[in-house]
Amino acid sequence: MSQWPIGVFASVDAGLGVQLEVARELGVPTIQLHAPHAGSRTPEKAQAFLAKLKEYGLTLTVVFGGFEGESYADIPTVVRTVGLVPPETRAARLQEMKEISDFAKLLGCKAVGLHIGFVPHDVTTAAFKDIVAVTQDLCDYVKKNGQAVHLETGQETADGLLAFIGAVGRDNLFVNFDPANMILYGSGEPIAALRQVGKYVRSVHCKDGTWAKRPGQEWGCEVPLGQGDVGMYNYLKTLKEIGYEGPLTIEREIPQEPERQKSEIGHAVRLLTELREKLL
Ligand code: MG
């Protein structure tokens, strides 16, 4: 694969990505996939999906896990509902993530990603140690499938993320860097954060957003690529500086408006193509 192939976040029957047909129409060579529902994660469905990828000329780069009951309604709701952090759903979601890893293996995919949730900041607490232990368990499992775990950024500051990765201490734990999430959650200036966590970055989202009036307490606003506060030229320039050569995966989470979603992603493809030509 050439450097910085463009990609799009895609869905089958779960998640907020575009359908595979849309990815084909957009003419991108790669996708990340939101894991389909449990009933669709069978060997037969995997074979059919692989055949479609081949027909459409798409390479799958990461399979993302997401769970029933997660809500991104506001920041306190994310804290309560998202990822492996909420204790009441942790065991079941860990099990589901392992099943998603098995499904990703059927698809020949070497990485699974997820929003792990809001990791507690105090590294001395039992809550922190518990989430470290569950992440170690997941890393060890996916390693047997020949895979890495990519943590979606957003909820943590760069310092918090580095402390967490260090505490987990596994060589297959990496970062899926999403610059807009840093802004939307108010967890830090994305370009500085990217430099800090750079050596762990193995996949990225190209998404844009604007800062909230009260960052960290209320959401910033997700906007079309190039119209927000990330600064796409600087973002790509920094990806180059840290030696990142993987896919540039566009994420635009407005499936309720499919026409607008496709047209804005089409615009993002053109913007990234132009910037790539300038920078490479
Ligand atoms: Mg993202």
PDB file of C-alpha atoms and ligand atoms in Angstrom:
ATOM      1  CA  MET A   1       0.000   0.000   0.000  1.00  0.00           C
ATOM      2  CA  SER A   2       1.317   3.452  -0.850  1.00  0.00           C
ATOM      3  CA  GLN A   3       1.827   6.054   1.862  1.00  0.00           C
ATOM      4  CA  TRP A   4      -1.298   7.730   3.330  1.00  0.00           C
ATOM      5  CA  PRO A   5      -3.978   5.860   1.361  1.00  0.00           C
ATOM      6  CA  ILE A   6      -7.272   7.590   1.972  1.00  0.00           C
ATOM      7  CA  GLY A   7      -9.995   5.694   3.776  1.00  0.00           C
ATOM      8  CA  VAL A   8     -13.433   6.045   5.242  1.00  0.00           C
ATOM      9  CA  PHE A   9     -15.109   4.733   8.374  1.00  0.00           C
ATOM     10  CA  ALA A  10     -17.706   2.179   7.246  1.00  0.00           C
ATOM     11  CA  SER A  11     -20.603   0.236   8.745  1.00  0.00           C
ATOM     12  CA  VAL A  12     -22.628  -2.836   7.850  1.00  0.00           C
ATOM     13  CA  ASP A  13     -25.471  -2.901  10.371  1.00  0.00           C
ATOM     14  CA  ALA A  14     -24.045  -1.097  13.404  1.00  0.00           C
ATOM     15  CA  GLY A  15     -22.207   2.152  14.016  1.00  0.00           C
ATOM     16  CA  LEU A  16     -22.218   5.512  12.272  1.00  0.00           C
ATOM     17  CA  GLY A  17     -20.106   4.862   9.198  1.00  0.00           C
ATOM     18  CA  VAL A  18     -21.027   4.771   5.524  1.00  0.00           C
ATOM     19  CA  GLN A  19     -22.163   1.630   3.705  1.00  0.00           C
ATOM     20  CA  LEU A  20     -19.568  -0.239   1.631  1.00  0.00           C
ATOM     21  CA  GLU A  21     -21.336   0.818  -1.565  1.00  0.00           C
ATOM     22  CA  VAL A  22     -20.755   4.450  -0.615  1.00  0.00           C
ATOM     23  CA  ALA A  23     -17.079   3.750   0.070  1.00  0.00           C
ATOM     24  CA  ARG A  24     -16.843   2.282  -3.413  1.00  0.00           C
ATOM     25  CA  GLU A  25     -18.606   5.255  -4.983  1.00  0.00           C
ATOM     26  CA  LEU A  26     -16.238   7.602  -3.156  1.00  0.00           C
ATOM     27  CA  GLY A  27     -13.352   5.729  -4.777  1.00  0.00           C
ATOM     28  CA  VAL A  28     -11.264   5.312  -1.639  1.00  0.00           C
ATOM     29  CA  PRO A  29      -8.882   2.333  -1.376  1.00  0.00           C
ATOM     30  CA  THR A  30      -9.256   1.575   2.372  1.00  0.00           C
ATOM     31  CA  ILE A  31     -11.851   1.363   5.128  1.00  0.00           C
ATOM     32  CA  GLN A  32     -12.069   0.945   8.847  1.00  0.00           C
ATOM     33  CA  LEU A  33     -15.134  -1.057   9.846  1.00  0.00           C
ATOM     34  CA  HIS A  34     -17.483  -0.704  12.784  1.00  0.00           C
ATOM     35  CA  ALA A  35     -17.978  -4.320  13.897  1.00  0.00           C
ATOM     36  CA  PRO A  36     -21.393  -5.624  12.838  1.00  0.00           C
ATOM     37  CA  HIS A  37     -23.896  -7.003  15.347  1.00  0.00           C
ATOM     38  CA  ALA A  38     -23.201 -10.416  16.889  1.00  0.00           C
ATOM     39  CA  GLY A  39     -25.620 -12.207  14.526  1.00  0.00           C
ATOM     40  CA  SER A  40     -23.623 -10.939  11.541  1.00  0.00           C
ATOM     41  CA  ARG A  41     -20.240 -12.044  12.843  1.00  0.00           C
ATOM     42  CA  THR A  42     -20.307 -15.530  11.335  1.00  0.00           C
ATOM     43  CA  PRO A  43     -17.751 -17.226   9.042  1.00  0.00           C
ATOM     44  CA  GLU A  44     -20.308 -17.125   6.187  1.00  0.00           C
ATOM     45  CA  LYS A  45     -20.873 -13.384   6.605  1.00  0.00           C
ATOM     46  CA  ALA A  46     -17.110 -12.861   6.828  1.00  0.00           C
ATOM     47  CA  GLN A  47     -16.607 -14.662   3.508  1.00  0.00           C
ATOM     48  CA  ALA A  48     -19.359 -12.630   1.844  1.00  0.00           C
ATOM     49  CA  PHE A  49     -17.899  -9.417   3.234  1.00  0.00           C
ATOM     50  CA  LEU A  50     -14.411 -10.305   1.995  1.00  0.00           C
ATOM     51  CA  ALA A  51     -15.791 -11.013  -1.468  1.00  0.00           C
ATOM     52  CA  LYS A  52     -17.414  -7.569  -1.495  1.00  0.00           C
ATOM     53  CA  LEU A  53     -14.184  -5.884  -0.367  1.00  0.00           C
ATOM     54  CA  LYS A  54     -12.348  -7.576  -3.214  1.00  0.00           C
ATOM     55  CA  GLU A  55     -15.002  -6.600  -5.742  1.00  0.00           C
ATOM     56  CA  TYR A  56     -14.975  -2.984  -4.537  1.00  0.00           C
ATOM     57  CA  GLY A  57     -11.166  -2.791  -4.368  1.00  0.00           C
ATOM     58  CA  LEU A  58     -11.182  -1.991  -0.647  1.00  0.00           C
ATOM     59  CA  THR A  59      -8.592  -2.948   1.973  1.00  0.00           C
ATOM     60  CA  LEU A  60      -9.817  -3.279   5.558  1.00  0.00           C
ATOM     61  CA  THR A  61      -7.364  -1.724   8.015  1.00  0.00           C
ATOM     62  CA  VAL A  62      -9.034  -1.753  11.493  1.00  0.00           C
ATOM     63  CA  VAL A  63     -12.222  -3.279  12.948  1.00  0.00           C
ATOM     64  CA  PHE A  64     -13.733  -1.082  15.660  1.00  0.00           C
ATOM     65  CA  GLY A  65     -15.770  -2.467  18.533  1.00  0.00           C
ATOM     66  CA  GLY A  66     -18.843  -0.683  19.809  1.00  0.00           C
ATOM     67  CA  PHE A  67     -21.382  -1.863  22.348  1.00  0.00           C
ATOM     68  CA  GLU A  68     -25.127  -1.843  22.998  1.00  0.00           C
ATOM     69  CA  GLY A  69     -25.990   0.749  25.607  1.00  0.00           C
ATOM     70  CA  GLU A  70     -23.242   3.211  24.692  1.00  0.00           C
ATOM     71  CA  SER A  71     -24.405   6.791  24.345  1.00  0.00           C
ATOM     72  CA  TYR A  72     -22.500   9.885  23.281  1.00  0.00           C
ATOM     73  CA  ALA A  73     -25.391  12.198  24.247  1.00  0.00           C
ATOM     74  CA  ASP A  74     -23.218  14.394  26.466  1.00  0.00           C
ATOM     75  CA  ILE A  75     -19.881  14.047  28.261  1.00  0.00           C
ATOM     76  CA  PRO A  76     -21.297  12.736  31.605  1.00  0.00           C
ATOM     77  CA  THR A  77     -23.271  10.099  29.657  1.00  0.00           C
ATOM     78  CA  VAL A  78     -20.098   9.008  27.858  1.00  0.00           C
ATOM     79  CA  VAL A  79     -18.381   8.601  31.234  1.00  0.00           C
ATOM     80  CA  ARG A  80     -21.264   6.413  32.419  1.00  0.00           C
ATOM     81  CA  THR A  81     -21.854   4.305  29.300  1.00  0.00           C
ATOM     82  CA  VAL A  82     -18.873   4.040  26.936  1.00  0.00           C
ATOM     83  CA  GLY A  83     -16.261   1.334  26.567  1.00  0.00           C
ATOM     84  CA  LEU A  84     -14.765  -1.091  29.061  1.00  0.00           C
ATOM     85  CA  VAL A  85     -14.758   1.401  31.940  1.00  0.00           C
ATOM     86  CA  PRO A  86     -18.359   1.050  33.248  1.00  0.00           C
ATOM     87  CA  PRO A  87     -18.009  -1.885  35.724  1.00  0.00           C
ATOM     88  CA  GLU A  88     -21.492  -3.363  35.318  1.00  0.00           C
ATOM     89  CA  THR A  89     -21.017  -4.136  31.595  1.00  0.00           C
ATOM     90  CA  ARG A  90     -17.257  -4.686  31.617  1.00  0.00           C
ATOM     91  CA  ALA A  91     -17.107  -8.494  31.621  1.00  0.00           C
ATOM     92  CA  ALA A  92     -19.714  -8.861  28.872  1.00  0.00           C
ATOM     93  CA  ARG A  93     -18.080  -6.186  26.718  1.00  0.00           C
ATOM     94  CA  LEU A  94     -14.614  -7.701  27.171  1.00  0.00           C
ATOM     95  CA  GLN A  95     -16.066 -10.984  25.967  1.00  0.00           C
ATOM     96  CA  GLU A  96     -17.698  -9.234  23.015  1.00  0.00           C
ATOM     97  CA  MET A  97     -14.427  -7.468  22.116  1.00  0.00           C
ATOM     98  CA  LYS A  98     -12.737 -10.891  22.013  1.00  0.00           C
ATOM     99  CA  GLU A  99     -15.466 -12.140  19.665  1.00  0.00           C
ATOM    100  CA  ILE A 100     -14.941  -9.047  17.507  1.00  0.00           C
ATOM    101  CA  SER A 101     -11.216  -9.852  17.425  1.00  0.00           C
ATOM    102  CA  ASP A 102     -12.058 -13.389  16.229  1.00  0.00           C
ATOM    103  CA  PHE A 103     -14.319 -11.931  13.535  1.00  0.00           C
ATOM    104  CA  ALA A 104     -11.603  -9.464  12.495  1.00  0.00           C
ATOM    105  CA  LYS A 105      -9.231 -12.406  12.180  1.00  0.00           C
ATOM    106  CA  LEU A 106     -11.683 -14.074   9.773  1.00  0.00           C
ATOM    107  CA  LEU A 107     -11.443 -10.857   7.755  1.00  0.00           C
ATOM    108  CA  GLY A 108      -7.636 -10.973   7.820  1.00  0.00           C
ATOM    109  CA  CYS A 109      -7.502  -7.727   9.798  1.00  0.00           C
ATOM    110  CA  LYS A 110      -4.507  -7.078  12.043  1.00  0.00           C
ATOM    111  CA  ALA A 111      -5.993  -4.454  14.370  1.00  0.00           C
ATOM    112  CA  VAL A 112      -9.068  -3.956  16.523  1.00  0.00           C
ATOM    113  CA  GLY A 113      -9.938  -0.527  17.863  1.00  0.00           C
ATOM    114  CA  LEU A 114     -12.226   0.872  20.523  1.00  0.00           C
ATOM    115  CA  HIS A 115     -13.090   3.772  22.741  1.00  0.00           C
ATOM    116  CA  ILE A 116     -12.032   2.248  26.029  1.00  0.00           C
ATOM    117  CA  GLY A 117     -14.005   4.883  27.947  1.00  0.00           C
ATOM    118  CA  PHE A 118     -12.989   7.517  30.474  1.00  0.00           C
ATOM    119  CA  VAL A 119      -9.980   6.014  32.260  1.00  0.00           C
ATOM    120  CA  PRO A 120      -9.807   7.248  35.879  1.00  0.00           C
ATOM    121  CA  HIS A 121      -6.990   9.792  36.266  1.00  0.00           C
ATOM    122  CA  ASP A 122      -5.687   8.656  39.643  1.00  0.00           C
ATOM    123  CA  VAL A 123      -3.317   5.805  38.803  1.00  0.00           C
ATOM    124  CA  THR A 124      -3.246   4.642  42.444  1.00  0.00           C
ATOM    125  CA  THR A 125      -6.952   3.735  42.579  1.00  0.00           C
ATOM    126  CA  ALA A 126      -8.511   0.279  42.240  1.00  0.00           C
ATOM    127  CA  ALA A 127     -10.679   1.692  39.419  1.00  0.00           C
ATOM    128  CA  PHE A 128      -7.532   2.529  37.394  1.00  0.00           C
ATOM    129  CA  LYS A 129      -5.909  -0.828  38.129  1.00  0.00           C
ATOM    130  CA  ASP A 130      -9.078  -2.670  37.094  1.00  0.00           C
ATOM    131  CA  ILE A 131      -9.205  -0.987  33.704  1.00  0.00           C
ATOM    132  CA  VAL A 132      -5.493  -1.678  33.216  1.00  0.00           C
ATOM    133  CA  ALA A 133      -6.113  -5.375  33.992  1.00  0.00           C
ATOM    134  CA  VAL A 134      -9.035  -5.650  31.565  1.00  0.00           C
ATOM    135  CA  THR A 135      -6.958  -3.990  28.824  1.00  0.00           C
ATOM    136  CA  GLN A 136      -4.060  -6.394  29.461  1.00  0.00           C
ATOM    137  CA  ASP A 137      -6.513  -9.279  29.150  1.00  0.00           C
ATOM    138  CA  LEU A 138      -7.783  -7.912  25.823  1.00  0.00           C
ATOM    139  CA  CYS A 139      -4.260  -7.242  24.477  1.00  0.00           C
ATOM    140  CA  ASP A 140      -3.146 -10.778  25.374  1.00  0.00           C
ATOM    141  CA  TYR A 141      -6.195 -12.294  23.687  1.00  0.00           C
ATOM    142  CA  VAL A 142      -5.904 -10.341  20.427  1.00  0.00           C
ATOM    143  CA  LYS A 143      -2.174 -11.039  20.303  1.00  0.00           C
ATOM    144  CA  LYS A 144      -3.008 -14.730  19.871  1.00  0.00           C
ATOM    145  CA  ASN A 145      -5.039 -13.631  16.833  1.00  0.00           C
ATOM    146  CA  GLY A 146      -1.943 -11.807  15.524  1.00  0.00           C
ATOM    147  CA  GLN A 147      -3.538  -8.420  16.201  1.00  0.00           C
ATOM    148  CA  ALA A 148      -2.946  -5.117  17.947  1.00  0.00           C
ATOM    149  CA  VAL A 149      -5.390  -3.016  19.968  1.00  0.00           C
ATOM    150  CA  HIS A 150      -5.783   0.609  18.845  1.00  0.00           C
ATOM    151  CA  LEU A 151      -7.153   2.974  21.484  1.00  0.00           C
ATOM    152  CA  GLU A 152      -9.350   5.711  20.040  1.00  0.00           C
ATOM    153  CA  THR A 153      -8.235   9.036  21.479  1.00  0.00           C
ATOM    154  CA  GLY A 154     -10.477  11.697  22.892  1.00  0.00           C
ATOM    155  CA  GLN A 155     -11.360  11.080  26.488  1.00  0.00           C
ATOM    156  CA  GLU A 156      -7.771  11.240  27.737  1.00  0.00           C
ATOM    157  CA  THR A 157      -5.146  13.956  27.628  1.00  0.00           C
ATOM    158  CA  ALA A 158      -1.913  12.917  25.914  1.00  0.00           C
ATOM    159  CA  ASP A 159      -0.280  12.589  29.361  1.00  0.00           C
ATOM    160  CA  GLY A 160      -3.157  10.449  30.598  1.00  0.00           C
ATOM    161  CA  LEU A 161      -2.971   8.231  27.528  1.00  0.00           C
ATOM    162  CA  LEU A 162       0.792   7.728  27.899  1.00  0.00           C
ATOM    163  CA  ALA A 163       0.415   6.890  31.604  1.00  0.00           C
ATOM    164  CA  PHE A 164      -2.294   4.364  30.761  1.00  0.00           C
ATOM    165  CA  ILE A 165      -0.345   2.704  27.925  1.00  0.00           C
ATOM    166  CA  GLY A 166       2.702   2.522  30.201  1.00  0.00           C
ATOM    167  CA  ALA A 167       0.673   0.932  32.995  1.00  0.00           C
ATOM    168  CA  VAL A 168      -0.820  -1.682  30.653  1.00  0.00           C
ATOM    169  CA  GLY A 169       2.706  -2.554  29.469  1.00  0.00           C
ATOM    170  CA  ARG A 170       1.798  -4.582  26.389  1.00  0.00           C
ATOM    171  CA  ASP A 171       3.686  -4.372  23.071  1.00  0.00           C
ATOM    172  CA  ASN A 172       0.522  -4.603  20.946  1.00  0.00           C
ATOM    173  CA  LEU A 173      -1.271  -1.613  22.452  1.00  0.00           C
ATOM    174  CA  PHE A 174      -1.313   1.429  20.160  1.00  0.00           C
ATOM    175  CA  VAL A 175      -3.288   4.581  19.387  1.00  0.00           C
ATOM    176  CA  ASN A 176      -5.894   5.460  16.772  1.00  0.00           C
ATOM    177  CA  PHE A 177      -5.430   9.223  16.835  1.00  0.00           C
ATOM    178  CA  ASP A 178      -8.542  11.353  16.347  1.00  0.00           C
ATOM    179  CA  PRO A 179      -7.660  15.057  16.449  1.00  0.00           C
ATOM    180  CA  ALA A 180     -11.277  16.225  16.494  1.00  0.00           C
ATOM    181  CA  ASN A 181     -12.041  14.171  19.582  1.00  0.00           C
ATOM    182  CA  MET A 182      -9.322  16.025  21.505  1.00  0.00           C
ATOM    183  CA  ILE A 183     -11.234  19.210  20.707  1.00  0.00           C
ATOM    184  CA  LEU A 184     -14.765  17.830  21.126  1.00  0.00           C
ATOM    185  CA  TYR A 185     -13.957  16.390  24.570  1.00  0.00           C
ATOM    186  CA  GLY A 186     -11.720  19.317  25.477  1.00  0.00           C
ATOM    187  CA  SER A 187      -8.819  17.009  26.330  1.00  0.00           C
ATOM    188  CA  GLY A 188      -6.020  19.047  24.787  1.00  0.00           C
ATOM    189  CA  GLU A 189      -4.603  20.773  21.734  1.00  0.00           C
ATOM    190  CA  PRO A 190      -4.519  17.987  19.122  1.00  0.00           C
ATOM    191  CA  ILE A 191      -1.267  18.785  17.309  1.00  0.00           C
ATOM    192  CA  ALA A 192       0.736  18.913  20.547  1.00  0.00           C
ATOM    193  CA  ALA A 193      -0.985  15.715  21.708  1.00  0.00           C
ATOM    194  CA  LEU A 194      -0.132  13.996  18.411  1.00  0.00           C
ATOM    195  CA  ARG A 195       3.550  14.851  18.852  1.00  0.00           C
ATOM    196  CA  GLN A 196       3.441  13.485  22.411  1.00  0.00           C
ATOM    197  CA  VAL A 197       1.853  10.132  21.616  1.00  0.00           C
ATOM    198  CA  GLY A 198       3.358   9.927  18.106  1.00  0.00           C
ATOM    199  CA  LYS A 199       5.343   6.734  18.530  1.00  0.00           C
ATOM    200  CA  TYR A 200       2.154   4.826  19.416  1.00  0.00           C
ATOM    201  CA  VAL A 201       0.045   6.085  16.506  1.00  0.00           C
ATOM    202  CA  ARG A 202      -0.809   3.200  14.144  1.00  0.00           C
ATOM    203  CA  SER A 203      -4.056   4.500  12.648  1.00  0.00           C
ATOM    204  CA  VAL A 204      -5.785   7.871  12.485  1.00  0.00           C
ATOM    205  CA  HIS A 205      -9.111   9.521  11.929  1.00  0.00           C
ATOM    206  CA  CYS A 206      -9.445  12.597   9.769  1.00  0.00           C
ATOM    207  CA  LYS A 207     -12.247  14.473  11.467  1.00  0.00           C
ATOM    208  CA  ASP A 208     -12.695  18.122  12.388  1.00  0.00           C
ATOM    209  CA  GLY A 209     -14.379  20.015  15.185  1.00  0.00           C
ATOM    210  CA  THR A 210     -14.667  23.311  17.015  1.00  0.00           C
ATOM    211  CA  TRP A 211     -13.973  23.941  20.699  1.00  0.00           C
ATOM    212  CA  ALA A 212     -16.863  24.259  23.153  1.00  0.00           C
ATOM    213  CA  LYS A 213     -17.268  27.454  25.185  1.00  0.00           C
ATOM    214  CA  ARG A 214     -16.536  25.347  28.263  1.00  0.00           C
ATOM    215  CA  PRO A 215     -14.203  22.582  26.992  1.00  0.00           C
ATOM    216  CA  GLY A 216     -14.469  19.320  28.926  1.00  0.00           C
ATOM    217  CA  GLN A 217     -17.870  20.203  30.353  1.00  0.00           C
ATOM    218  CA  GLU A 218     -19.869  20.381  27.153  1.00  0.00           C
ATOM    219  CA  TRP A 219     -19.309  19.041  23.654  1.00  0.00           C
ATOM    220  CA  GLY A 220     -17.491  20.915  20.989  1.00  0.00           C
ATOM    221  CA  CYS A 221     -19.082  20.706  17.556  1.00  0.00           C
ATOM    222  CA  GLU A 222     -18.128  18.162  14.860  1.00  0.00           C
ATOM    223  CA  VAL A 223     -17.894  19.932  11.485  1.00  0.00           C
ATOM    224  CA  PRO A 224     -16.908  19.007   7.903  1.00  0.00           C
ATOM    225  CA  LEU A 225     -13.187  18.397   7.390  1.00  0.00           C
ATOM    226  CA  GLY A 226     -11.267  21.635   6.957  1.00  0.00           C
ATOM    227  CA  GLN A 227     -13.887  23.847   8.624  1.00  0.00           C
ATOM    228  CA  GLY A 228     -12.924  23.236  12.247  1.00  0.00           C
ATOM    229  CA  ASP A 229     -10.115  24.013  14.676  1.00  0.00           C
ATOM    230  CA  VAL A 230      -7.838  21.035  13.906  1.00  0.00           C
ATOM    231  CA  GLY A 231      -5.964  22.659  10.997  1.00  0.00           C
ATOM    232  CA  MET A 232      -5.699  19.860   8.417  1.00  0.00           C
ATOM    233  CA  TYR A 233      -2.455  21.028   6.821  1.00  0.00           C
ATOM    234  CA  ASN A 234      -0.751  21.125  10.207  1.00  0.00           C
ATOM    235  CA  TYR A 235      -2.286  17.803  11.152  1.00  0.00           C
ATOM    236  CA  LEU A 236      -0.902  16.044   8.081  1.00  0.00           C
ATOM    237  CA  LYS A 237       2.417  17.843   8.395  1.00  0.00           C
ATOM    238  CA  THR A 238       2.696  16.557  11.963  1.00  0.00           C
ATOM    239  CA  LEU A 239       1.734  13.024  10.890  1.00  0.00           C
ATOM    240  CA  LYS A 240       4.636  13.224   8.456  1.00  0.00           C
ATOM    241  CA  GLU A 241       6.977  14.468  11.204  1.00  0.00           C
ATOM    242  CA  ILE A 242       6.139  11.547  13.491  1.00  0.00           C
ATOM    243  CA  GLY A 243       6.752   9.114  10.611  1.00  0.00           C
ATOM    244  CA  TYR A 244       3.144   7.994  10.199  1.00  0.00           C
ATOM    245  CA  GLU A 245       2.587   6.372   6.790  1.00  0.00           C
ATOM    246  CA  GLY A 246      -0.715   4.501   7.303  1.00  0.00           C
ATOM    247  CA  PRO A 247      -4.232   5.248   6.056  1.00  0.00           C
ATOM    248  CA  LEU A 248      -5.985   8.603   6.467  1.00  0.00           C
ATOM    249  CA  THR A 249      -9.437   7.418   7.498  1.00  0.00           C
ATOM    250  CA  ILE A 250     -12.197   9.986   7.177  1.00  0.00           C
ATOM    251  CA  GLU A 251     -14.822   9.812   9.896  1.00  0.00           C
ATOM    252  CA  ARG A 252     -18.023  11.822   9.555  1.00  0.00           C
ATOM    253  CA  GLU A 253     -20.698  10.670  11.943  1.00  0.00           C
ATOM    254  CA  ILE A 254     -23.983  11.875  10.457  1.00  0.00           C
ATOM    255  CA  PRO A 255     -25.645   8.685   9.107  1.00  0.00           C
ATOM    256  CA  GLN A 256     -29.062  10.295   9.700  1.00  0.00           C
ATOM    257  CA  GLU A 257     -28.216  12.519   6.704  1.00  0.00           C
ATOM    258  CA  PRO A 258     -26.702  10.050   4.216  1.00  0.00           C
ATOM    259  CA  GLU A 259     -26.579  12.406   1.223  1.00  0.00           C
ATOM    260  CA  ARG A 260     -24.862  15.118   3.212  1.00  0.00           C
ATOM    261  CA  GLN A 261     -22.531  12.528   4.786  1.00  0.00           C
ATOM    262  CA  LYS A 262     -21.449  11.269   1.358  1.00  0.00           C
ATOM    263  CA  SER A 263     -20.987  14.727  -0.095  1.00  0.00           C
ATOM    264  CA  GLU A 264     -18.965  16.000   2.877  1.00  0.00           C
ATOM    265  CA  ILE A 265     -16.787  12.891   2.830  1.00  0.00           C
ATOM    266  CA  GLY A 266     -16.290  13.412  -0.917  1.00  0.00           C
ATOM    267  CA  HIS A 267     -15.097  16.925  -0.178  1.00  0.00           C
ATOM    268  CA  ALA A 268     -12.794  15.568   2.542  1.00  0.00           C
ATOM    269  CA  VAL A 269     -11.284  13.077   0.061  1.00  0.00           C
ATOM    270  CA  ARG A 270     -10.446  15.958  -2.283  1.00  0.00           C
ATOM    271  CA  LEU A 271      -8.985  18.080   0.523  1.00  0.00           C
ATOM    272  CA  LEU A 272      -6.782  15.248   1.809  1.00  0.00           C
ATOM    273  CA  THR A 273      -5.665  14.378  -1.732  1.00  0.00           C
ATOM    274  CA  GLU A 274      -4.547  17.991  -2.279  1.00  0.00           C
ATOM    275  CA  LEU A 275      -2.733  18.202   1.045  1.00  0.00           C
ATOM    276  CA  ARG A 276      -1.065  14.849   0.475  1.00  0.00           C
ATOM    277  CA  GLU A 277       0.273  16.077  -2.871  1.00  0.00           C
ATOM    278  CA  LYS A 278       1.711  19.159  -1.173  1.00  0.00           C
ATOM    279  CA  LEU A 279       3.309  17.278   1.678  1.00  0.00           C
ATOM    280  CA  LEU A 280       4.639  14.014   0.226  1.00  0.00           C
TER     281      LEU A 280
HETATM  282 MG    MG B   1     -12.794   8.827  15.761  1.00  0.00          MG
END
